Amino acid sequence: EEVDSSCFLRMGYLDDIKLIDLIKLVSTTFSENSIRYIGTDDDIIKKIGIVGGAGASEINDALANNCDCLITGEVRHNQALDAKENHLAIIEVSHSIEAHFKTMLKTKLKDAFPRLEVFVSKKEENPFKNYKK
């Protein structure tokens, strides 16, 4: 489900799942070693939004569309406060989450522009390291 063509937010429904269980699922699915989040572990999530990269700019759209949780790659402090105040759970994964959509994007570009030669980067690099105390 999408808001409109000007918005990068994509939404979907889940069977009721606790936020902490969704975090574990996201961690496994996206091979994330470190995840920051906003919300209470026992919050029940039914509708999620997802935006690759720095997608917290879509918080208002997620709220307007009754999302319980937004998964994205970068959230600024003030955006985090807005989400918390509005009871929107946030799961922040690495900024490179958009890499999971490269193949689909290549296909769409090839379909739209058949004469265009499209290359997908084979190099994936998250510049951040995780410190564990």
C-alpha positions as a Python dict, from the first residue, in 0.01 Angstrom:
ca = {
    (1, 'E'): (0, 0, 0),
    (2, 'E'): (134, 346, -81),
    (3, 'V'): (27, 697, 15),
    (4, 'D'): (74, 855, -328),
    (5, 'S'): (345, 877, -591),
    (6, 'S'): (518, 1167, -412),
    (7, 'C'): (574, 965, -92),
    (8, 'F'): (832, 691, -40),
    (9, 'L'): (639, 530, 247),
    (10, 'R'): (510, 180, 182),
    (11, 'M'): (273, 15, 426),
    (12, 'G'): (145, -328, 508),
    (13, 'Y'): (-38, -528, 771),
    (14, 'L'): (92, -797, 1004),
    (15, 'D'): (-73, -1045, 1233),
    (16, 'D'): (-56, -887, 1577),
    (17, 'I'): (307, -893, 1691),
    (18, 'K'): (482, -743, 1991),
    (19, 'L'): (729, -469, 1905),
    (20, 'I'): (1020, -665, 2055),
    (21, 'D'): (933, -967, 1838),
    (22, 'L'): (911, -747, 1528),
    (23, 'I'): (1254, -605, 1614),
    (24, 'K'): (1395, -958, 1631),
    (25, 'L'): (1233, -1042, 1297),
    (26, 'V'): (1369, -726, 1133),
    (27, 'S'): (1714, -794, 1279),
    (28, 'T'): (1718, -1142, 1126),
    (29, 'T'): (1557, -1049, 794),
    (30, 'F'): (1786, -752, 727),
    (31, 'S'): (2096, -906, 892),
    (32, 'E'): (2120, -614, 1131),
    (33, 'N'): (2363, -637, 1423),
    (34, 'S'): (2238, -325, 1597),
    (35, 'I'): (1891, -174, 1601),
    (36, 'R'): (1770, 138, 1780),
    (37, 'Y'): (1401, 165, 1851),
    (38, 'I'): (1130, 377, 2004),
    (39, 'G'): (834, 223, 2181),
    (40, 'T'): (753, -27, 2450),
    (41, 'D'): (859, -388, 2400),
    (42, 'D'): (503, -515, 2452),
    (43, 'D'): (338, -265, 2213),
    (44, 'I'): (120, -455, 1964),
    (45, 'I'): (205, -378, 1603),
    (46, 'K'): (-56, -439, 1332),
    (47, 'K'): (31, -193, 1056),
    (48, 'I'): (386, -102, 957),
    (49, 'G'): (541, 151, 727),
    (50, 'I'): (885, 118, 573),
    (51, 'V'): (1112, 372, 406),
    (52, 'G'): (1471, 309, 300),
    (53, 'G'): (1748, 551, 385),
    (54, 'A'): (1666, 854, 596),
    (55, 'G'): (1291, 796, 586),
    (56, 'A'): (1185, 952, 913),
    (57, 'S'): (1065, 1250, 711),
    (58, 'E'): (762, 1027, 641),
    (59, 'I'): (657, 1010, 1008),
    (60, 'N'): (357, 1235, 949),
    (61, 'D'): (239, 1017, 660),
    (62, 'A'): (284, 705, 876),
    (63, 'L'): (76, 867, 1151),
    (64, 'A'): (-191, 991, 908),
    (65, 'N'): (-224, 635, 776),
    (66, 'N'): (-251, 479, 1122),
    (67, 'C'): (79, 292, 1116),
    (68, 'D'): (181, 145, 1449),
    (69, 'C'): (549, 126, 1354),
    (70, 'L'): (786, 282, 1100),
    (71, 'I'): (1098, 96, 988),
    (72, 'T'): (1363, 321, 840),
    (73, 'G'): (1734, 381, 815),
    (74, 'E'): (1788, 711, 989),
    (75, 'V'): (1600, 912, 1249),
    (76, 'R'): (1702, 1252, 1386),
    (77, 'H'): (1654, 1330, 1753),
    (78, 'N'): (1362, 1568, 1701),
    (79, 'Q'): (1190, 1315, 1475),
    (80, 'A'): (1236, 1049, 1743),
    (81, 'L'): (1073, 1277, 1999),
    (82, 'D'): (780, 1344, 1763),
    (83, 'A'): (730, 972, 1706),
    (84, 'K'): (744, 895, 2078),
    (85, 'E'): (499, 1177, 2161),
    (86, 'N'): (258, 1043, 1898),
    (87, 'H'): (293, 678, 2007),
    (88, 'L'): (453, 568, 1679),
    (89, 'A'): (705, 290, 1728),
    (90, 'I'): (1023, 333, 1524),
    (91, 'I'): (1269, 64, 1426),
    (92, 'E'): (1591, 223, 1302),
    (93, 'V'): (1809, -8, 1096),
    (94, 'S'): (2122, 86, 905),
    (95, 'H'): (2082, 353, 640),
    (96, 'S'): (2163, 97, 372),
    (97, 'I'): (1824, -77, 406),
    (98, 'E'): (1744, 48, 57),
    (99, 'A'): (1996, -206, -77),
    (100, 'H'): (1725, -470, -38),
    (101, 'F'): (1527, -302, -316),
    (102, 'K'): (1802, -257, -577),
    (103, 'T'): (1705, -553, -794),
    (104, 'M'): (1339, -450, -803),
    (105, 'L'): (1439, -94, -892),
    (106, 'K'): (1665, -220, -1171),
    (107, 'T'): (1373, -417, -1318),
    (108, 'K'): (1142, -114, -1302),
    (109, 'L'): (1401, 108, -1472),
    (110, 'K'): (1466, -151, -1745),
    (111, 'D'): (1090, -183, -1807),
    (112, 'A'): (1043, 194, -1823),
    (113, 'F'): (1359, 258, -2031),
    (114, 'P'): (1438, -57, -2234),
    (115, 'R'): (1740, 99, -2406),
    (116, 'L'): (1895, 208, -2078),
    (117, 'E'): (2183, 1, -1943),
    (118, 'V'): (2133, -36, -1568),
    (119, 'F'): (2399, -157, -1327),
    (120, 'V'): (2347, -263, -968),
    (121, 'S'): (2632, -200, -729),
    (122, 'K'): (2787, -517, -595),
    (123, 'K'): (2956, -331, -313),
    (124, 'E'): (2764, -304, 10),
    (125, 'E'): (2926, -118, 291),
    (126, 'N'): (2784, 14, 612),
    (127, 'P'): (3043, 269, 727),
    (128, 'F'): (2941, 235, 1092),
    (129, 'K'): (3084, -9, 1343),
    (130, 'N'): (2903, -124, 1653),
    (131, 'Y'): (3057, -76, 1995),
    (132, 'K'): (2943, -318, 2261),
    (133, 'K'): (3025, -243, 2623),
}
